[in-house]
PDB file of C-alpha atoms in Angstrom:
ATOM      1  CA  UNK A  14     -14.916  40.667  38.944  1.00  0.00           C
ATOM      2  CA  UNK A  15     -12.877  43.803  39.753  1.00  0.00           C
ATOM      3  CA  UNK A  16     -14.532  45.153  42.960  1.00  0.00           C
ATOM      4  CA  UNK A  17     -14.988  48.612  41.433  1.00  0.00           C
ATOM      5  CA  UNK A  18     -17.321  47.176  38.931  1.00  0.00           C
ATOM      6  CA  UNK A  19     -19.037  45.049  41.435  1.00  0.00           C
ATOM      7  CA  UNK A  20     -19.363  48.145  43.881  1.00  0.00           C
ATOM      8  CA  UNK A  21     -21.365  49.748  41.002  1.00  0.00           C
ATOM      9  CA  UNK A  22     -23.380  46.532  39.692  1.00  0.00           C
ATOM     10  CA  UNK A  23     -24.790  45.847  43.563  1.00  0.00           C
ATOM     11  CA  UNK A  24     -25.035  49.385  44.757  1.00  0.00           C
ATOM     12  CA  UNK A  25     -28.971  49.477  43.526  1.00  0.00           C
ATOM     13  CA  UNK A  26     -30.362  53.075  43.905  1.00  0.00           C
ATOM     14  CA  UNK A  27     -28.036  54.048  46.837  1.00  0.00           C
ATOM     15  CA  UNK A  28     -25.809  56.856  46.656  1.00  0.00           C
ATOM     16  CA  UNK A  29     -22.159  55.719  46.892  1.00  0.00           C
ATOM     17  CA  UNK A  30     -19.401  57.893  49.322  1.00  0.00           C
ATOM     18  CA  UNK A  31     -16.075  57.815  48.173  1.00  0.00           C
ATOM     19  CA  UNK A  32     -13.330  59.876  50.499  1.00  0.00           C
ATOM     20  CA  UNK A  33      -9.807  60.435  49.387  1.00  0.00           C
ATOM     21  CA  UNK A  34      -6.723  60.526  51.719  1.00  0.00           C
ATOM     22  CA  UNK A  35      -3.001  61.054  51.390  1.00  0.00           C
ATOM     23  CA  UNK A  36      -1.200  58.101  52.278  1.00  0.00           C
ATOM     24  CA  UNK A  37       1.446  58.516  55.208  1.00  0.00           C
ATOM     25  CA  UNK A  38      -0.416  61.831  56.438  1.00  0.00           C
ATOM     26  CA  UNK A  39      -0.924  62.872  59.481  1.00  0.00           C
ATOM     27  CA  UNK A  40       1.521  59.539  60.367  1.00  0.00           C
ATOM     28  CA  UNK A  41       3.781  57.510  58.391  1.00  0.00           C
ATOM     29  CA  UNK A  42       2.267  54.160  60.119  1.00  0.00           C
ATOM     30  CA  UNK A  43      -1.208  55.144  59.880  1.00  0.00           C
ATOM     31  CA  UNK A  44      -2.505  54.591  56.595  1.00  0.00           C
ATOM     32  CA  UNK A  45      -3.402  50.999  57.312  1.00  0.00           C
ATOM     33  CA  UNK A  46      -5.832  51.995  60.212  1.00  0.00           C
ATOM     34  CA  UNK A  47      -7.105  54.905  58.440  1.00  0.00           C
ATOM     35  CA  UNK A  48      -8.173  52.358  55.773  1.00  0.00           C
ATOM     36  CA  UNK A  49      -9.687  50.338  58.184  1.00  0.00           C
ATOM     37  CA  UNK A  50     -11.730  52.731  59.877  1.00  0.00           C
ATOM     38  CA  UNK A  51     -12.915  54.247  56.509  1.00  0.00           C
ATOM     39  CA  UNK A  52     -14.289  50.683  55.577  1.00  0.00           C
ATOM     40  CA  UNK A  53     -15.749  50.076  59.150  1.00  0.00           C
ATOM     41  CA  UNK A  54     -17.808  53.288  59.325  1.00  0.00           C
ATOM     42  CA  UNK A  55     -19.464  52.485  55.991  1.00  0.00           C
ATOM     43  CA  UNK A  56     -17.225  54.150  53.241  1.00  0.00           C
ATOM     44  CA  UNK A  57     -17.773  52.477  49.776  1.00  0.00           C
ATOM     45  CA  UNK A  58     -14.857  53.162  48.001  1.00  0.00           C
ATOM     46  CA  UNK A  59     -11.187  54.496  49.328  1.00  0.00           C
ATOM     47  CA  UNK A  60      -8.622  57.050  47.088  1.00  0.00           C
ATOM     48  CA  UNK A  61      -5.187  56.472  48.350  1.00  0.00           C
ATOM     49  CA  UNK A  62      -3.094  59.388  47.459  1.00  0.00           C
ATOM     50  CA  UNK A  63       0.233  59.185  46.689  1.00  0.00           C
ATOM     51  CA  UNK A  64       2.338  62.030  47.992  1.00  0.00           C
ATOM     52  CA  UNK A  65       4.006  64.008  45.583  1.00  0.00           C
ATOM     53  CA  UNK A  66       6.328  66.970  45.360  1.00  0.00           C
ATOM     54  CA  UNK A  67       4.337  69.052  42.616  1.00  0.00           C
ATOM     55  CA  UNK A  68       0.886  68.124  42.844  1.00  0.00           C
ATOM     56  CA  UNK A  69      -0.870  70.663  39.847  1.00  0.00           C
ATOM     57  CA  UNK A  70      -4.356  70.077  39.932  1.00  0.00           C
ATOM     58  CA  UNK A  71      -4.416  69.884  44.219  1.00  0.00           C
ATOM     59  CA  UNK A  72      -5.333  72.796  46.569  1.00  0.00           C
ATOM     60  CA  UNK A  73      -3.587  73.990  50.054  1.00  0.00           C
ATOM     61  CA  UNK A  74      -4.906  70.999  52.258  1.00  0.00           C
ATOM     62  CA  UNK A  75      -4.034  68.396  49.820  1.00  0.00           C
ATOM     63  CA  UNK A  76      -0.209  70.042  49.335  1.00  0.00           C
ATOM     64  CA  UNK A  77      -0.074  70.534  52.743  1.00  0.00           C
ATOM     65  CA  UNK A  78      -0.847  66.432  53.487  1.00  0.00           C
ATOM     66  CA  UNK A  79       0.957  65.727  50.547  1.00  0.00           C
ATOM     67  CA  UNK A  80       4.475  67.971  52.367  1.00  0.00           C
ATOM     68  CA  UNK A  81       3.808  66.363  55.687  1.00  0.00           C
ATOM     69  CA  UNK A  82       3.820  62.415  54.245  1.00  0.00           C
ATOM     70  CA  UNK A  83       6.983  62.811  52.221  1.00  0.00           C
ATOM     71  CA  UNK A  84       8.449  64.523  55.220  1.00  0.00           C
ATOM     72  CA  UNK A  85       7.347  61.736  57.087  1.00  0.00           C
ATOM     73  CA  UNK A  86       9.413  59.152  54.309  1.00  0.00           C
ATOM     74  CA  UNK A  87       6.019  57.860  52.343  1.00  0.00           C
ATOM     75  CA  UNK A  88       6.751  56.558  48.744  1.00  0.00           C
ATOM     76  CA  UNK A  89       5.182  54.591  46.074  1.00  0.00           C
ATOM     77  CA  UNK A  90       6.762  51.344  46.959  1.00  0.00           C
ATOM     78  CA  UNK A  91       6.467  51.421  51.120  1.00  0.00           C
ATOM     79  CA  UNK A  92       2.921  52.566  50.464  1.00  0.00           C
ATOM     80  CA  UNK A  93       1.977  49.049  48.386  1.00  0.00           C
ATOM     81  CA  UNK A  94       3.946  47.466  51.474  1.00  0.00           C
ATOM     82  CA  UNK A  95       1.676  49.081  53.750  1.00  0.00           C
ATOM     83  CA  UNK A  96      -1.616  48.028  51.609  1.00  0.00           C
ATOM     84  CA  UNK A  97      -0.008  44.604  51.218  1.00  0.00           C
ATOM     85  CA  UNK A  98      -0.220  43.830  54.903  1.00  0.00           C
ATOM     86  CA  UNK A  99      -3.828  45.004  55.333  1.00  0.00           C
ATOM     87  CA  UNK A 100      -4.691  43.359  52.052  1.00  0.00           C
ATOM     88  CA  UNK A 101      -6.725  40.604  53.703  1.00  0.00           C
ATOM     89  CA  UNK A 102      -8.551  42.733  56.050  1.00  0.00           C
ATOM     90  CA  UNK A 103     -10.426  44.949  53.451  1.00  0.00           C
ATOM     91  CA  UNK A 104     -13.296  43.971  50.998  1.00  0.00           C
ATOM     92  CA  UNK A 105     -14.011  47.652  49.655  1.00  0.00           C
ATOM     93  CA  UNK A 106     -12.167  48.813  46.758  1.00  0.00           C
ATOM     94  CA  UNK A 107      -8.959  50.949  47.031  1.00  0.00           C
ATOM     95  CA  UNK A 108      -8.229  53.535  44.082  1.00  0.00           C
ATOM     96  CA  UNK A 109      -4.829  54.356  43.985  1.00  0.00           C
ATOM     97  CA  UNK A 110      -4.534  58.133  43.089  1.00  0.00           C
ATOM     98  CA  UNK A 111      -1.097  59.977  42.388  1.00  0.00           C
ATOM     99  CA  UNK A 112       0.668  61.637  39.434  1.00  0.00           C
ATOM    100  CA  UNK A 113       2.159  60.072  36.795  1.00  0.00           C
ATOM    101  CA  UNK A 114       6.179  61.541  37.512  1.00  0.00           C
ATOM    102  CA  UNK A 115       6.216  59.060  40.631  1.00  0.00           C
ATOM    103  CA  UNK A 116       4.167  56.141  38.405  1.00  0.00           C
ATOM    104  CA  UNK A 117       7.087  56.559  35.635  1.00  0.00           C
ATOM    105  CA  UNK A 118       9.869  56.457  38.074  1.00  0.00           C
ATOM    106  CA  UNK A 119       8.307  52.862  40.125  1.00  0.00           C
ATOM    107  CA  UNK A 120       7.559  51.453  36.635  1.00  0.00           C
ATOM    108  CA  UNK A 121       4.491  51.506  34.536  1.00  0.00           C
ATOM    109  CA  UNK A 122       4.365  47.585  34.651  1.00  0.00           C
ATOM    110  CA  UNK A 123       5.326  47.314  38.564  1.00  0.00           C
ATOM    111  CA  UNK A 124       2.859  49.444  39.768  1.00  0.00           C
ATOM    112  CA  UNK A 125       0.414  47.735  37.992  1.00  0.00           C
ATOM    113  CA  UNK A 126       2.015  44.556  39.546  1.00  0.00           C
ATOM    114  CA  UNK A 127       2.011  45.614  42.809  1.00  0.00           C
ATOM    115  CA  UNK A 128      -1.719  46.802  42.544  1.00  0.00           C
ATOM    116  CA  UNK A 129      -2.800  43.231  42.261  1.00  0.00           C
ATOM    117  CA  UNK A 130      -0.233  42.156  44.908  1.00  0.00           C
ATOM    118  CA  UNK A 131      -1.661  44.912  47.214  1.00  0.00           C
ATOM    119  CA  UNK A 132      -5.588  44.637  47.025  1.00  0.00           C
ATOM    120  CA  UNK A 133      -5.624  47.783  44.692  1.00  0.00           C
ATOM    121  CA  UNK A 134      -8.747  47.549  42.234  1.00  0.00           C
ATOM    122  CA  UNK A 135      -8.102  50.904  40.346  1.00  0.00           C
ATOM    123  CA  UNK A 136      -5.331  54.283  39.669  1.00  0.00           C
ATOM    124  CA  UNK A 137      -6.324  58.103  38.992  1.00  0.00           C
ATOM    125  CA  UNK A 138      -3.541  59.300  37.329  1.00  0.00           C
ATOM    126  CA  UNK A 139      -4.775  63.036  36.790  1.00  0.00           C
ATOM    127  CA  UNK A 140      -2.478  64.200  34.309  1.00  0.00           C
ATOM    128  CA  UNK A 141      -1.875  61.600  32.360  1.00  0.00           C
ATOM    129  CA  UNK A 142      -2.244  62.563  28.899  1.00  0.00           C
ATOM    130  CA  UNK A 143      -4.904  60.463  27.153  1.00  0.00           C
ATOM    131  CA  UNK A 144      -2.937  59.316  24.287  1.00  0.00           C
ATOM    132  CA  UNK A 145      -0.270  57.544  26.468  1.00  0.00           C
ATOM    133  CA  UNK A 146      -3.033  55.979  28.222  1.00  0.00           C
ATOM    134  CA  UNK A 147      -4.464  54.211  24.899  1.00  0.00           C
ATOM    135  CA  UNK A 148      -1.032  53.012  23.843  1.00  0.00           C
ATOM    136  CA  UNK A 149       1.151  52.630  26.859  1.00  0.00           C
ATOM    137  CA  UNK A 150      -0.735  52.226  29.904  1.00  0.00           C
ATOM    138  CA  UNK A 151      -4.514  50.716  29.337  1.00  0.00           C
ATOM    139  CA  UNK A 152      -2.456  47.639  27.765  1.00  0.00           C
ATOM    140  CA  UNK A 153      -0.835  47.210  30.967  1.00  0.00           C
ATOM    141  CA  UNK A 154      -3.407  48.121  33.054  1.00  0.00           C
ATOM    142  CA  UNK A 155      -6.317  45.357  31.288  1.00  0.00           C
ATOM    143  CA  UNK A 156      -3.685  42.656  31.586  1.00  0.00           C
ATOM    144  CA  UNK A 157      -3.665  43.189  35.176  1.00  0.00           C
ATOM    145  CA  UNK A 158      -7.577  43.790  35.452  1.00  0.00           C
ATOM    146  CA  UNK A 159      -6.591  47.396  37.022  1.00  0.00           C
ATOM    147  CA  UNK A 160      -9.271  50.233  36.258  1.00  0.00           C
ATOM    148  CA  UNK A 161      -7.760  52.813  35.123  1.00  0.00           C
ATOM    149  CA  UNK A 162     -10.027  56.438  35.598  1.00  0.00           C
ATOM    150  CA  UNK A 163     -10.180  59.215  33.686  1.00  0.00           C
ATOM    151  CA  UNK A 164     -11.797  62.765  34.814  1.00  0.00           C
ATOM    152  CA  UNK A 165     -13.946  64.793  33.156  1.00  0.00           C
ATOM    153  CA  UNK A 166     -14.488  68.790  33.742  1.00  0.00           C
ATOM    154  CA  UNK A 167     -16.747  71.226  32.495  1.00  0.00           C
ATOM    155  CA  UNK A 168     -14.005  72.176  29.580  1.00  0.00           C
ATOM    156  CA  UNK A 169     -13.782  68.695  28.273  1.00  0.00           C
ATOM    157  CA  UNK A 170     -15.272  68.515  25.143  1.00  0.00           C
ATOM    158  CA  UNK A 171     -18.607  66.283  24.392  1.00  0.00           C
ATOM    159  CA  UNK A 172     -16.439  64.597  21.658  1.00  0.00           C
ATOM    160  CA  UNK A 173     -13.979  63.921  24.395  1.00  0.00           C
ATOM    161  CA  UNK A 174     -16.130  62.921  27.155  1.00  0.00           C
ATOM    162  CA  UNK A 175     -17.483  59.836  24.952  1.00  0.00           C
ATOM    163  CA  UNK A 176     -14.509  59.134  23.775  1.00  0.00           C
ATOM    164  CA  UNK A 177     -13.363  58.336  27.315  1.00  0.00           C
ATOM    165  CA  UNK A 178     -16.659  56.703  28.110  1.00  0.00           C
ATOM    166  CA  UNK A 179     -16.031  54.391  25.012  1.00  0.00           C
ATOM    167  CA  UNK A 180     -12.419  53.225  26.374  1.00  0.00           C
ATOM    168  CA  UNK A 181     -12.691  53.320  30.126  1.00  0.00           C
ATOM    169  CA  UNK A 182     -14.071  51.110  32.762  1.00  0.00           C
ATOM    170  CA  UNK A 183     -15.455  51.465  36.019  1.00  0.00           C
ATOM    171  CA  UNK A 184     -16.743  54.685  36.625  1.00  0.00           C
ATOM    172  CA  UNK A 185     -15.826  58.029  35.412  1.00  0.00           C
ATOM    173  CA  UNK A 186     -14.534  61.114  37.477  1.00  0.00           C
ATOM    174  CA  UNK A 187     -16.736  63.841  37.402  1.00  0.00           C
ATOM    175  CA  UNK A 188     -14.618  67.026  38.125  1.00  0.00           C
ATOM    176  CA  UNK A 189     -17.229  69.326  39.485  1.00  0.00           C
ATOM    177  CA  UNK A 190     -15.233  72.632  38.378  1.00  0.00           C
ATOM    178  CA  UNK A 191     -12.139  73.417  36.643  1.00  0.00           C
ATOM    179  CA  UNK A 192     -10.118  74.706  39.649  1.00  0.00           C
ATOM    180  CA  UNK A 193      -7.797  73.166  42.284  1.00  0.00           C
ATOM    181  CA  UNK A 194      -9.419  70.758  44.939  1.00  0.00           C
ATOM    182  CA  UNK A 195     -10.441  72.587  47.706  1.00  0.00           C
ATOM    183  CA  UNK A 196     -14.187  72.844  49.761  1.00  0.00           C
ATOM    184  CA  UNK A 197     -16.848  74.934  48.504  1.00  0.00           C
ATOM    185  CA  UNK A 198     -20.059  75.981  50.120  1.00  0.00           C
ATOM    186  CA  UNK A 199     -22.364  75.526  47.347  1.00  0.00           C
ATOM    187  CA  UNK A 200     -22.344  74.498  43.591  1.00  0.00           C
ATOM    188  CA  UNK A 201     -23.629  77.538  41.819  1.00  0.00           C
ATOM    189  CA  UNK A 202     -25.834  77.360  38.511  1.00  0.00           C
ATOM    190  CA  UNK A 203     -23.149  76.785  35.899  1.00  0.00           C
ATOM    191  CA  UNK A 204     -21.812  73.893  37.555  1.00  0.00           C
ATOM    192  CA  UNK A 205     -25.987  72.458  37.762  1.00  0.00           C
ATOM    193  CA  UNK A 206     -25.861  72.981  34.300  1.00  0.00           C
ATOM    194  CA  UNK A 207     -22.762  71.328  33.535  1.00  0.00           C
ATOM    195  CA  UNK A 208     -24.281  68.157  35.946  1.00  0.00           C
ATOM    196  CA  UNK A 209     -27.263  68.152  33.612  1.00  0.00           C
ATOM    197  CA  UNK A 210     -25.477  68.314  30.479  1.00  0.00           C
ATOM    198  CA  UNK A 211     -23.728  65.331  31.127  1.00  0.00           C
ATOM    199  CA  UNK A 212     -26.975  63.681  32.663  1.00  0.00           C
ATOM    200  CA  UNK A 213     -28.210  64.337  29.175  1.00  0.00           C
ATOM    201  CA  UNK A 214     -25.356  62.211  27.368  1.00  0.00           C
ATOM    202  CA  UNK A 215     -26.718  59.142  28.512  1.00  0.00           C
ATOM    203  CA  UNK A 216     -22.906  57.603  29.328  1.00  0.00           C
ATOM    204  CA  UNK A 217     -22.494  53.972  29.467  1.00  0.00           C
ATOM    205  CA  UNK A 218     -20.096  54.526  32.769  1.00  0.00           C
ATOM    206  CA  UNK A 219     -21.707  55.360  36.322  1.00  0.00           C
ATOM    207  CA  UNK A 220     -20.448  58.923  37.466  1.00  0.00           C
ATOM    208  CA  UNK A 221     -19.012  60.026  40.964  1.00  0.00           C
ATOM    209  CA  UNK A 222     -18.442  64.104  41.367  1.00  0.00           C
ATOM    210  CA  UNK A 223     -15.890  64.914  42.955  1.00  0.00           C
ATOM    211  CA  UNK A 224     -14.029  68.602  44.199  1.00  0.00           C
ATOM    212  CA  UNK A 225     -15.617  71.091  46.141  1.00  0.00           C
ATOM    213  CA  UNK A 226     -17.950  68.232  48.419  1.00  0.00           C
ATOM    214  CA  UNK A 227     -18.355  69.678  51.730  1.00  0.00           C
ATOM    215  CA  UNK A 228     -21.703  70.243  53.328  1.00  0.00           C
ATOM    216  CA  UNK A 229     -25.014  68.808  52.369  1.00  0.00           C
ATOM    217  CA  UNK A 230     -25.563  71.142  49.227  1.00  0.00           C
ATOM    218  CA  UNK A 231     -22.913  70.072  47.736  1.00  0.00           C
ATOM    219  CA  UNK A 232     -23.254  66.516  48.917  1.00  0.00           C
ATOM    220  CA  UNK A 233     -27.333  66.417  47.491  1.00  0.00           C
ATOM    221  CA  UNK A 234     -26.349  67.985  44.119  1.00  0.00           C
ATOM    222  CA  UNK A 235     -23.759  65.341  43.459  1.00  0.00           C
ATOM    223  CA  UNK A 236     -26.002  62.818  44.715  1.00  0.00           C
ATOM    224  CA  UNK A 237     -28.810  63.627  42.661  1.00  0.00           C
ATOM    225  CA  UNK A 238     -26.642  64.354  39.724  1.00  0.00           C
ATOM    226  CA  UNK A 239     -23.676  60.840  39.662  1.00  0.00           C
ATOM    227  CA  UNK A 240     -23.743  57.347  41.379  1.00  0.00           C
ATOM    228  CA  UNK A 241     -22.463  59.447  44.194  1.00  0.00           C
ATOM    229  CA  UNK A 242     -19.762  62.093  45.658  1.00  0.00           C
ATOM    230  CA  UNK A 243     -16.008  61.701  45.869  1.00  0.00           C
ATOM    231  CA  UNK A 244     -14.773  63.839  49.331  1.00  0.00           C
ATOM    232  CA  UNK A 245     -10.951  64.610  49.401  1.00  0.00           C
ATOM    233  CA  UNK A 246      -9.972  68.172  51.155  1.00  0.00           C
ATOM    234  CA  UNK A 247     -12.657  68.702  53.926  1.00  0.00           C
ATOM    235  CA  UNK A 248     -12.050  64.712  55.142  1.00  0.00           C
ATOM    236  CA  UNK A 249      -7.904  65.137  54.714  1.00  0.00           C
ATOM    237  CA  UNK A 250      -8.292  68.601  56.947  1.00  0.00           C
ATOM    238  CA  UNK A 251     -10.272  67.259  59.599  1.00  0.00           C
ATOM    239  CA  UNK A 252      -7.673  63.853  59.432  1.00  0.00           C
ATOM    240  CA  UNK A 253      -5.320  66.538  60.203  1.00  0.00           C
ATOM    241  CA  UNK A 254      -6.925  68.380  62.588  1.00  0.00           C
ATOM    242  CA  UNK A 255      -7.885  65.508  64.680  1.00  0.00           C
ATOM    243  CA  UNK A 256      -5.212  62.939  64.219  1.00  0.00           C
ATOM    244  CA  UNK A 257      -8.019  60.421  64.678  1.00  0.00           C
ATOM    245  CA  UNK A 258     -10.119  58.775  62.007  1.00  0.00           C
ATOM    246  CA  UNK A 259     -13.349  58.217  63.829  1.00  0.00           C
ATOM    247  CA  UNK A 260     -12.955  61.801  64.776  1.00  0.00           C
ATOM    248  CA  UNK A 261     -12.480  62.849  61.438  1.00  0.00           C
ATOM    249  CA  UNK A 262     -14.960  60.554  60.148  1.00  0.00           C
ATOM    250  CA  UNK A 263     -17.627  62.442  63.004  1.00  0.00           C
ATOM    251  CA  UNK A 264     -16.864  65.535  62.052  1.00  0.00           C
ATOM    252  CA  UNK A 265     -17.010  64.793  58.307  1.00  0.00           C
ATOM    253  CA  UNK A 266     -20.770  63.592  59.070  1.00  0.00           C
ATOM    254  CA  UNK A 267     -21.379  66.589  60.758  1.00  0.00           C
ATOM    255  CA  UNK A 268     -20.925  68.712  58.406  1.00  0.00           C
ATOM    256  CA  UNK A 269     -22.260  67.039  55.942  1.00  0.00           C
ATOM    257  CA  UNK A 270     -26.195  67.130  57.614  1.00  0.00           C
ATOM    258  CA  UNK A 271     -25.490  71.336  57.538  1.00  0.00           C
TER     259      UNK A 271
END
């Protein structure tokens, strides 16, 4: 069974953490022990980003990791390299998250190749259009058993968001607003409602929210409102800041009980 499905079939009633990194930030050679670290302080489920030049729906701390790995020579194919090595040493699933220019230019059909090769259970690709996904790249993807996830925001249409539900697998990714990643200090009332809306749908797929996660507000309202939270800008600024995982991983606890 892919371990993303598994992750969500054993979890029970426990709220799952997710965190997203960029792969070769703060150090080229550090993505294996970051991944490591992640899995032995009790992360459920990893997002490897893939650095790229133009990253649309990202904020500041995102870009900025995403500048600082290509500077430091990161790319699609040394990344699987990197995974392949630690492949052995990891039970929790990896999601592979990057943009689709980068995907095109590896090769739809190697990257899904080198996802099994490399311990990879699933790929965001966040603007992928959904069209090309039904007739180019979900093909591809279910031969290799590779998830494939699809986000959701409060502008995506009800029509839409079951229309995804009805072709995806694994979990679906719960954008909590319609703005760049970045932290926020609280999720204000239209964002609740938009959470209870799609409570109300009754979607076959478990949920994770994700953008915006930063303190326990935000942290309980995702909890209470998905399978769990998805944290990508306040971990990848304290990874930064501290050049140390654990110490990243400390701090992101931290905050997180405020």
């Amino acid at each position: 069974m892919n371990k993303i499905n598994q992750l969500f079939q054993n979890r029970g009633d426990r709220k799952l953490l997710s965190l997203y990194f960029c792969a070769g930030c703060p150090t080229f050679e550090g993505t294996g022990e970051v991944i490591k670290t992640m899995e032995r302080r009790g992360i459920d489920m990893i997002e490897v980003g893939i650095p790229f030049s133009d990253p649309l729906a990202d904020g500041p701390v995102i870009q900025s990791a995403g500048t600082i790995a290509l500077h430091n020579g990161m790319t699609v194919r040394k990344l699987f390299a990197q995974l392949k090595s630690i492949k052995d040493e990891i039970s929790l699933p990896l999601v592979m998250m990057g943009y689709l220019n980068p995907i095109m230019h590896y090769g739809v059909e190697k990257f899904f190749r080198s996802c099994v090769d490399s311990g990879v259970s699933g790929t965001i690709i966040p603007d992928l259009p959904f069209d090309d996904y039904m007739k180019v790249v979900k093909p591809i993807a279910d031969r290799y058993d590779i998830r494939v996830i699809m986000m959701i925001t409060p502008e995506t249409s009800e029509e839409r968001i079951r229309f995804i539900d009805d072709h995806t697998d694994g979990f679906i990714y719960m954008v909590s607003s319609a703005s760049i990643t970045g932290a926020q200090s609280n999720f204000d009332e239209s964002k609740v409602a938009y959470f209870n809306h799609i409570n109300a749908m009754n979607l076959n797929n478990p949920r994770m929210i994700g953008f915006g996660i930063s303190n326990k507000q935000t942290l309980k309202s995702a909890q209470d409102n998905a399978a769990g939270a998805i944290i990508g800008s306040k971990f990848v600024s304290l990874l930064n800041e501290t050049k140390d995982t654990d110490k990243a991983l400390d701090g992101l606890f931290e905050a997180l009980r405020k």
